[in-house]
CSV table of C-alpha atoms and ligand atoms in Angstrom, one decimal:
chain,number,residue,atom,x,y,z
A,262,MET,CA,-9.0,-7.5,-33.8
A,263,HIS,CA,-12.5,-8.1,-35.1
A,264,SER,CA,-15.3,-6.2,-33.4
A,265,GLY,CA,-18.1,-6.8,-35.8
A,266,ARG,CA,-20.7,-4.2,-36.7
A,267,TYR,CA,-23.9,-3.2,-35.0
A,268,PRO,CA,-26.6,-4.4,-35.2
A,269,ASP,CA,-25.2,-7.8,-36.3
A,270,THR,CA,-23.0,-7.7,-33.2
A,271,ARG,CA,-24.2,-6.5,-29.9
A,272,LEU,CA,-21.4,-6.4,-27.3
A,273,ARG,CA,-23.9,-6.0,-24.5
A,274,ARG,CA,-25.2,-9.6,-24.9
A,275,ASN,CA,-22.1,-10.8,-23.1
A,276,ARG,CA,-22.7,-8.4,-20.2
A,277,SER,CA,-26.4,-9.1,-19.7
A,278,THR,CA,-26.2,-11.5,-16.6
A,279,SER,CA,-23.8,-12.1,-13.8
A,280,SER,CA,-23.2,-15.6,-15.0
A,281,VAL,CA,-22.1,-14.6,-18.5
A,282,ARG,CA,-20.0,-11.7,-17.1
A,283,ALA,CA,-18.2,-14.3,-14.9
A,284,LEU,CA,-17.6,-16.4,-17.9
A,285,VAL,CA,-16.0,-13.7,-20.1
A,286,ALA,CA,-14.0,-12.1,-17.3
A,287,GLU,CA,-10.4,-11.8,-18.5
A,288,HIS,CA,-8.6,-10.9,-15.2
A,289,HIS,CA,-9.2,-12.0,-11.6
A,290,VAL,CA,-7.8,-11.1,-8.2
A,291,LYS,CA,-7.1,-14.1,-6.0
A,292,PRO,CA,-5.6,-14.2,-2.5
A,293,ALA,CA,-2.5,-15.8,-4.0
A,294,ASP,CA,-1.9,-12.5,-5.9
A,295,LEU,CA,-1.7,-10.4,-2.7
A,296,LEU,CA,1.2,-9.5,-0.4
A,297,GLN,CA,0.7,-7.8,2.9
A,298,PRO,CA,3.2,-5.2,4.3
A,299,VAL,CA,3.6,-5.4,8.1
A,300,PHE,CA,5.1,-3.0,10.5
A,301,VAL,CA,7.1,-4.5,13.4
A,302,ILE,CA,7.8,-2.8,16.8
A,303,PRO,CA,10.1,-4.0,19.6
A,304,GLU,CA,7.5,-4.4,22.4
A,305,HIS,CA,6.5,-8.1,22.0
A,306,ASP,CA,2.8,-7.8,23.0
A,307,ALA,CA,2.0,-4.4,21.7
A,308,THR,CA,-0.2,-3.1,18.9
A,309,THR,CA,-0.2,0.6,18.0
A,310,THR,CA,-2.3,2.5,15.5
A,311,ILE,CA,-0.7,4.5,12.6
A,312,PRO,CA,-1.8,8.1,11.9
A,313,ASN,CA,-3.3,8.3,8.4
A,314,LEU,CA,-3.2,4.5,7.8
A,315,SER,CA,-6.5,3.4,9.4
A,316,GLY,CA,-7.1,-0.3,9.5
A,317,ILE,CA,-3.4,-1.0,9.8
A,318,THR,CA,-1.4,-1.4,13.0
A,319,ARG,CA,2.2,-1.8,14.0
A,320,MET,CA,2.7,-5.1,15.9
A,321,GLY,CA,5.0,-6.7,18.3
A,322,ILE,CA,6.1,-10.3,17.6
A,323,ASN,CA,3.3,-12.0,19.5
A,324,PRO,CA,0.3,-10.3,17.8
A,325,LEU,CA,2.3,-10.6,14.5
A,326,ILE,CA,2.5,-14.4,14.8
A,327,ASP,CA,-1.4,-14.7,15.0
A,328,TYR,CA,-1.8,-12.1,12.2
A,329,VAL,CA,0.5,-14.0,9.8
A,330,GLY,CA,-1.3,-17.2,10.7
A,331,THR,CA,-4.6,-15.6,9.6
A,332,LEU,CA,-2.9,-14.4,6.3
A,333,GLN,CA,-1.7,-17.9,5.6
A,334,ASP,CA,-5.1,-19.3,6.2
A,335,LEU,CA,-6.6,-16.8,3.8
A,336,GLY,CA,-4.2,-18.0,1.1
A,337,ILE,CA,-1.9,-14.9,1.1
A,338,PRO,CA,1.5,-16.1,0.1
A,339,GLY,CA,3.8,-13.5,1.8
A,340,ILE,CA,4.5,-10.4,3.8
A,341,PHE,CA,6.8,-7.5,3.4
A,342,LEU,CA,8.5,-6.7,6.7
A,343,PHE,CA,9.2,-3.1,7.8
A,344,GLY,CA,10.4,-2.0,11.2
A,345,ASN,CA,9.7,1.0,13.4
A,346,ILE,CA,12.7,1.2,15.7
A,347,PRO,CA,13.1,3.5,18.6
A,348,SER,CA,14.7,6.8,17.6
A,349,CYS,CA,17.5,6.2,20.1
A,350,GLN,CA,18.7,3.3,17.9
A,351,ARG,CA,18.8,5.5,14.8
A,352,ASN,CA,22.1,7.1,13.8
A,353,ALA,CA,23.8,8.6,10.7
A,354,GLU,CA,25.1,5.2,9.5
A,355,GLY,CA,21.9,3.2,10.2
A,356,SER,CA,24.0,0.7,12.0
A,357,GLU,CA,21.0,-1.0,13.7
A,358,ALA,CA,20.2,-2.4,10.2
A,359,LEU,CA,23.1,-4.8,10.7
A,360,ASN,CA,22.1,-6.1,14.1
A,361,PRO,CA,21.3,-9.8,13.9
A,362,GLU,CA,19.2,-9.4,17.1
A,363,GLY,CA,17.3,-6.4,15.6
A,364,ILE,CA,13.5,-6.5,15.4
A,365,ILE,CA,13.3,-7.6,11.8
A,366,PRO,CA,15.7,-10.5,12.0
A,367,GLU,CA,14.1,-11.5,15.3
A,368,ALA,CA,10.6,-11.4,13.7
A,369,ALA,CA,11.9,-13.4,10.7
A,370,ARG,CA,13.4,-16.1,12.9
A,371,VAL,CA,10.2,-16.6,14.9
A,372,LEU,CA,7.8,-16.4,11.8
A,373,ARG,CA,10.0,-18.8,9.8
A,374,ALA,CA,9.8,-21.3,12.7
A,375,HIS,CA,6.0,-21.0,12.7
A,376,TYR,CA,5.4,-20.7,9.0
A,377,PRO,CA,7.9,-22.6,6.8
A,378,GLU,CA,6.0,-21.9,3.6
A,379,MET,CA,5.2,-18.2,4.0
A,380,MET,CA,7.2,-15.8,1.9
A,381,LEU,CA,9.1,-13.5,4.3
A,382,ILE,CA,10.3,-10.5,2.2
A,383,ALA,CA,12.6,-8.1,3.9
A,384,ASP,CA,13.1,-4.5,2.9
A,385,VAL,CA,16.7,-3.6,2.2
A,386,ALA,CA,17.4,0.1,2.7
A,387,LEU,CA,18.6,2.3,5.6
A,388,ASP,CA,15.7,4.8,6.0
A,389,CYS,CA,14.2,2.9,8.9
A,390,TYR,CA,17.5,3.0,10.7
A,391,THR,CA,19.1,6.4,9.9
A,392,ASP,CA,18.4,9.5,11.9
A,393,HIS,CA,18.2,11.5,8.7
A,394,GLY,CA,15.6,9.3,7.2
A,395,HIS,CA,17.5,8.7,3.9
A,396,ASP,CA,17.9,5.2,2.4
A,397,GLY,CA,21.7,5.6,2.1
A,398,LEU,CA,24.7,7.0,3.8
A,399,ILE,CA,25.5,10.7,3.5
A,400,LEU,CA,29.1,11.6,2.6
A,401,ASP,CA,30.0,15.2,1.8
A,402,GLY,CA,26.3,16.2,1.8
A,403,LYS,CA,25.4,13.6,-0.8
A,404,ILE,CA,23.9,10.1,-0.7
A,405,ALA,CA,26.9,7.9,-1.4
A,406,ASN,CA,26.1,5.2,-3.8
A,407,ASP,CA,28.9,2.7,-3.5
A,408,ALA,CA,29.5,3.1,0.3
A,409,THR,CA,25.8,2.5,0.8
A,410,ILE,CA,25.8,-0.7,-1.3
A,411,GLU,CA,28.5,-2.2,1.0
A,412,VAL,CA,26.1,-1.7,4.0
A,413,LEU,CA,23.1,-3.0,2.0
A,414,CYS,CA,24.9,-6.2,1.2
A,415,GLN,CA,25.6,-6.9,4.9
A,416,GLN,CA,22.0,-6.0,5.7
A,417,ALA,CA,20.7,-8.4,3.1
A,418,GLN,CA,23.0,-11.1,4.6
A,419,VAL,CA,21.7,-10.6,8.1
A,420,LEU,CA,18.1,-10.8,6.9
A,421,ALA,CA,18.7,-13.9,4.8
A,422,GLU,CA,20.5,-15.6,7.7
A,423,ALA,CA,17.5,-14.9,9.9
A,424,GLY,CA,15.2,-16.8,7.6
A,425,CYS,CA,13.9,-14.3,5.0
A,426,ASP,CA,13.5,-16.1,1.8
A,427,SER,CA,13.5,-12.9,-0.2
A,428,VAL,CA,15.3,-9.6,0.2
A,429,SER,CA,13.9,-6.5,-1.4
A,430,PRO,CA,16.2,-3.5,-2.0
A,431,SER,CA,14.1,-0.3,-2.0
A,432,ASP,CA,17.0,2.1,-1.8
A,433,MET,CA,17.5,2.8,-5.6
A,434,MET,CA,21.3,2.9,-5.5
A,435,ASP,CA,22.9,2.0,-8.8
A,436,GLY,CA,24.3,-1.5,-9.0
A,437,ARG,CA,23.0,-2.8,-5.7
A,438,ILE,CA,21.2,-5.7,-7.1
A,439,GLY,CA,24.3,-7.3,-8.6
A,440,CYS,CA,26.4,-6.7,-5.5
A,441,ILE,CA,23.7,-8.1,-3.2
A,442,ARG,CA,23.3,-11.1,-5.4
A,443,GLN,CA,27.0,-11.8,-5.5
A,444,HIS,CA,27.4,-11.2,-1.7
A,445,LEU,CA,24.6,-13.6,-0.9
A,446,ASP,CA,25.9,-16.3,-3.4
A,447,GLN,CA,29.4,-16.1,-1.9
A,448,ARG,CA,27.9,-16.9,1.5
A,449,GLY,CA,25.9,-19.9,0.4
A,450,LEU,CA,22.7,-18.0,0.3
A,451,CYS,CA,22.1,-18.6,-3.4
A,452,ASP,CA,18.4,-19.7,-2.9
A,453,VAL,CA,17.4,-16.3,-1.4
A,454,ARG,CA,15.5,-14.3,-3.9
A,455,VAL,CA,16.2,-10.7,-4.7
A,456,ILE,CA,12.9,-8.8,-5.4
A,457,SER,CA,14.0,-5.5,-6.7
A,458,TYR,CA,12.2,-2.2,-6.4
A,459,ALA,CA,13.4,-1.6,-9.9
A,460,CYS,CA,11.1,1.3,-10.7
A,461,LYS,CA,10.6,3.3,-7.6
A,462,TYR,CA,9.5,6.9,-8.2
A,463,ALA,CA,10.1,9.8,-5.9
A,464,SER,CA,6.5,10.1,-4.9
A,465,VAL,CA,4.5,12.1,-2.5
A,466,PHE,CA,2.3,9.1,-1.9
A,467,TYR,CA,4.7,7.5,0.5
A,468,GLY,CA,3.7,10.0,3.3
A,469,PRO,CA,1.7,7.6,5.6
A,470,PHE,CA,4.4,4.9,5.3
A,471,ARG,CA,7.0,7.3,6.6
A,472,ASN,CA,4.7,7.9,9.6
A,473,ALA,CA,4.4,4.2,10.1
A,474,VAL,CA,8.1,3.6,10.3
A,475,GLY,CA,8.9,6.9,12.0
A,476,SER,CA,11.2,8.4,9.3
A,477,ASN,CA,9.0,11.3,8.3
A,478,SER,CA,10.0,14.0,10.8
A,479,SER,CA,13.7,13.7,9.9
A,480,LEU,CA,13.0,13.7,6.2
A,481,LEU,CA,10.6,16.7,6.1
A,482,LYS,CA,13.6,18.9,5.3
A,483,GLY,CA,14.7,16.7,2.3
A,484,ASN,CA,13.5,14.5,-0.5
A,485,LYS,CA,14.7,11.4,-2.3
A,486,ARG,CA,15.0,12.9,-5.8
A,487,THR,CA,18.7,12.2,-6.2
A,488,TYR,CA,18.0,8.4,-6.2
A,489,GLN,CA,14.4,7.7,-6.9
A,490,LEU,CA,12.9,8.1,-10.4
A,491,SER,CA,11.3,11.2,-11.6
A,492,PRO,CA,7.6,10.9,-12.3
A,493,THR,CA,8.3,12.6,-15.6
A,494,ASN,CA,10.2,9.5,-16.9
A,495,SER,CA,9.2,6.3,-18.5
A,496,ASP,CA,12.2,5.2,-20.7
A,497,GLU,CA,14.5,5.6,-17.7
A,498,ALA,CA,12.3,3.1,-15.8
A,499,MET,CA,12.9,0.6,-18.6
A,500,HIS,CA,16.6,1.0,-18.2
A,501,GLU,CA,16.3,0.5,-14.4
A,502,ALA,CA,14.2,-2.7,-14.9
A,503,GLY,CA,16.6,-4.1,-17.6
A,504,GLN,CA,19.6,-3.4,-15.6
A,505,ASP,CA,18.2,-5.1,-12.4
A,506,LEU,CA,17.3,-8.2,-14.4
A,507,ASP,CA,20.8,-8.3,-15.9
A,508,GLU,CA,22.2,-8.0,-12.3
A,509,GLY,CA,20.1,-11.0,-11.2
A,510,ALA,CA,16.8,-9.6,-9.9
A,511,ASP,CA,14.2,-12.5,-9.6
A,512,MET,CA,11.2,-10.2,-9.6
A,513,LEU,CA,10.5,-6.5,-10.3
A,514,ILE,CA,8.4,-4.0,-8.3
A,515,ILE,CA,6.8,-0.9,-9.8
A,516,LYS,CA,5.9,1.7,-7.3
A,517,PRO,CA,3.6,3.5,-6.6
A,518,GLY,CA,0.7,1.7,-8.2
A,519,LEU,CA,-2.4,3.3,-9.7
A,520,ALA,CA,-0.7,6.4,-11.2
A,521,TYR,CA,2.0,4.2,-12.7
A,522,LEU,CA,0.0,1.5,-14.6
A,523,ASP,CA,1.7,2.6,-17.8
A,524,ILE,CA,5.1,1.7,-16.4
A,525,LEU,CA,3.8,-1.6,-15.0
A,526,HIS,CA,2.3,-2.5,-18.4
A,527,ARG,CA,5.4,-1.5,-20.3
A,528,VAL,CA,7.8,-3.4,-18.0
A,529,LYS,CA,5.7,-6.6,-18.0
A,530,GLU,CA,5.2,-6.5,-21.8
A,531,THR,CA,8.9,-6.0,-22.5
A,532,PHE,CA,10.6,-8.3,-20.0
A,533,ARG,CA,7.8,-10.9,-19.3
A,534,LYS,CA,9.2,-11.5,-15.8
A,535,PRO,CA,7.3,-11.7,-12.5
A,536,THR,CA,6.3,-8.1,-11.9
A,537,LEU,CA,4.7,-6.7,-8.8
A,538,SER,CA,2.8,-3.5,-8.3
A,539,TYR,CA,3.0,-1.7,-4.9
A,540,GLN,CA,-0.2,0.1,-4.0
A,541,VAL,CA,1.5,2.5,-1.6
A,542,SER,CA,0.3,3.9,1.7
A,543,GLY,CA,-0.9,7.3,0.2
A,544,GLU,CA,-3.1,5.5,-2.3
A,545,TYR,CA,-4.6,3.2,0.3
A,546,ALA,CA,-5.2,6.2,2.6
A,547,MET,CA,-6.9,8.2,-0.1
A,548,LEU,CA,-9.4,5.4,-0.7
A,549,ARG,CA,-9.9,4.8,3.0
A,550,HIS,CA,-10.5,8.4,3.7
A,551,ALA,CA,-13.0,8.7,0.8
A,552,ALA,CA,-14.8,5.5,2.0
A,553,GLU,CA,-14.9,6.8,5.6
A,554,ALA,CA,-16.4,10.1,4.3
A,555,GLY,CA,-19.1,8.1,2.5
A,556,ILE,CA,-17.8,9.1,-0.9
A,557,LEU,CA,-17.4,5.6,-2.2
A,558,ASP,CA,-17.9,2.0,-1.3
A,559,TRP,CA,-14.7,0.6,0.2
A,560,ASP,CA,-15.1,-3.1,-0.8
A,561,GLN,CA,-15.9,-2.2,-4.4
A,562,ALA,CA,-13.3,0.5,-4.7
A,563,ILE,CA,-10.4,-1.5,-3.4
A,564,LEU,CA,-11.2,-4.5,-5.4
A,565,GLU,CA,-11.6,-2.5,-8.6
A,566,THR,CA,-8.1,-1.0,-8.1
A,567,LEU,CA,-6.5,-4.4,-7.5
A,568,THR,CA,-8.3,-5.8,-10.6
A,569,CYS,CA,-6.8,-2.9,-12.7
A,570,PHE,CA,-3.3,-3.9,-11.5
A,571,LYS,CA,-3.9,-7.4,-12.7
A,572,ARG,CA,-5.3,-6.2,-16.1
A,573,ALA,CA,-2.3,-3.9,-16.5
A,574,GLY,CA,0.0,-6.9,-16.1
A,575,ALA,CA,0.8,-7.4,-12.4
A,576,ASP,CA,1.6,-10.9,-11.3
A,577,ALA,CA,1.0,-9.8,-7.7
A,578,ILE,CA,0.2,-6.7,-5.7
A,579,ILE,CA,1.6,-5.4,-2.5
A,580,THR,CA,-1.2,-3.8,-0.8
A,581,TYR,CA,-2.2,-2.7,2.8
A,582,ALA,CA,-5.6,-4.1,2.0
A,583,ALA,CA,-4.4,-7.7,1.2
A,584,LYS,CA,-5.9,-9.3,4.3
A,585,GLU,CA,-9.2,-7.4,3.9
A,586,VAL,CA,-9.6,-8.2,0.2
A,587,ALA,CA,-8.8,-11.9,0.8
A,588,GLU,CA,-11.6,-11.9,3.4
A,589,GLN,CA,-13.9,-10.2,1.0
A,590,LEU,CA,-13.1,-12.8,-1.7
A,591,GLN,CA,-13.8,-15.5,0.8
A,592,ARG,CA,-17.3,-14.1,1.5
A,593,THR,CA,-18.3,-13.8,-2.2
B,1195,PBG,C1,11.8,2.9,2.0
B,1195,PBG,C2,10.5,2.5,1.6
B,1195,PBG,C3,9.4,3.4,1.4
B,1195,PBG,C4,8.3,2.6,1.0
B,1195,PBG,C5,8.7,1.3,1.0
B,1195,PBG,N1,10.0,1.2,1.3
B,1195,PBG,C6,9.4,4.9,1.6
B,1195,PBG,C7,10.3,5.7,0.9
B,1195,PBG,O1,11.0,5.4,-0.1
B,1195,PBG,O2,10.4,6.9,1.4
B,1195,PBG,C8,7.0,3.2,0.8
B,1195,PBG,C9,5.8,2.4,0.9
B,1195,PBG,C10,4.5,3.1,1.0
B,1195,PBG,O3,4.3,4.3,0.9
B,1195,PBG,O4,3.5,2.3,1.2
B,1195,PBG,N2,12.9,2.2,1.8
């Protein structure tokens, strides 16, 4: 790298006007880089607010159809689907996750019929369906890896058959990517993508999401540290990413976002595969609250964070602000 010496070189020359700054900009956020998480509820016409996630609502299928249409018009390529199912449908096995008439398969069928090109990415994990709020089955007081995978394979199949073009395992069981890939292939679903939450950390920043899907109260007693990564570790995240690619993952997710840019950068540099960053609910909520308190400007703050994900190596960002930022980009 040649930086030259002052005063022969003055780096500020290339920062002096907005036009030259635009010319030398190395990284950009576009609507095509953004993926919007959505929360689905069973009441077809309803919209409900989510504590601590202002600006985001849970939606029944009818408002969701309009909302996804707006996202498509804005140039956003896809959505991540999460469900908030009634507590009476939750049980220890999370059996509602396998119901082909459940709210997520139903939403996928309807949205697929309306929007053939939209990426419909379904979360694969049991936490939205279990009464204990864990992502897997509990046997002898432990999260049972292999028994959980068998259920996740069936869940992935139900979602793929309903019209999801991608399934996204967020459960962090060992070996689930390969098993899900094989399970889908054996059933003629070889075109369905597996987008792996390869590097998912046991993070406190998932709090507002757990409110949104209703898994928080049950999980308050526990935590997910026996399956999600420890924030102390970086090499281990590389093993996770490498293993998931070997098992057939089409894309990798690093989660959370801002505090894990080092992991994002390392994974992208090493594997050069499509790599997504997830700006999680707690990060979004922190910025929202700060903006609502007048501490910082929302539009600038959110766009700056998304630009940083791109600079660190993200091909795309999953963010609750996807729609708003796409609207902002359209204005400017
Ligand atoms: C669970 C899942 C979680 C998120 C996405 N999928 C929560 C968890 O692991 O407890 C968190 C997303 C967010 O906080 O925005 N399978």
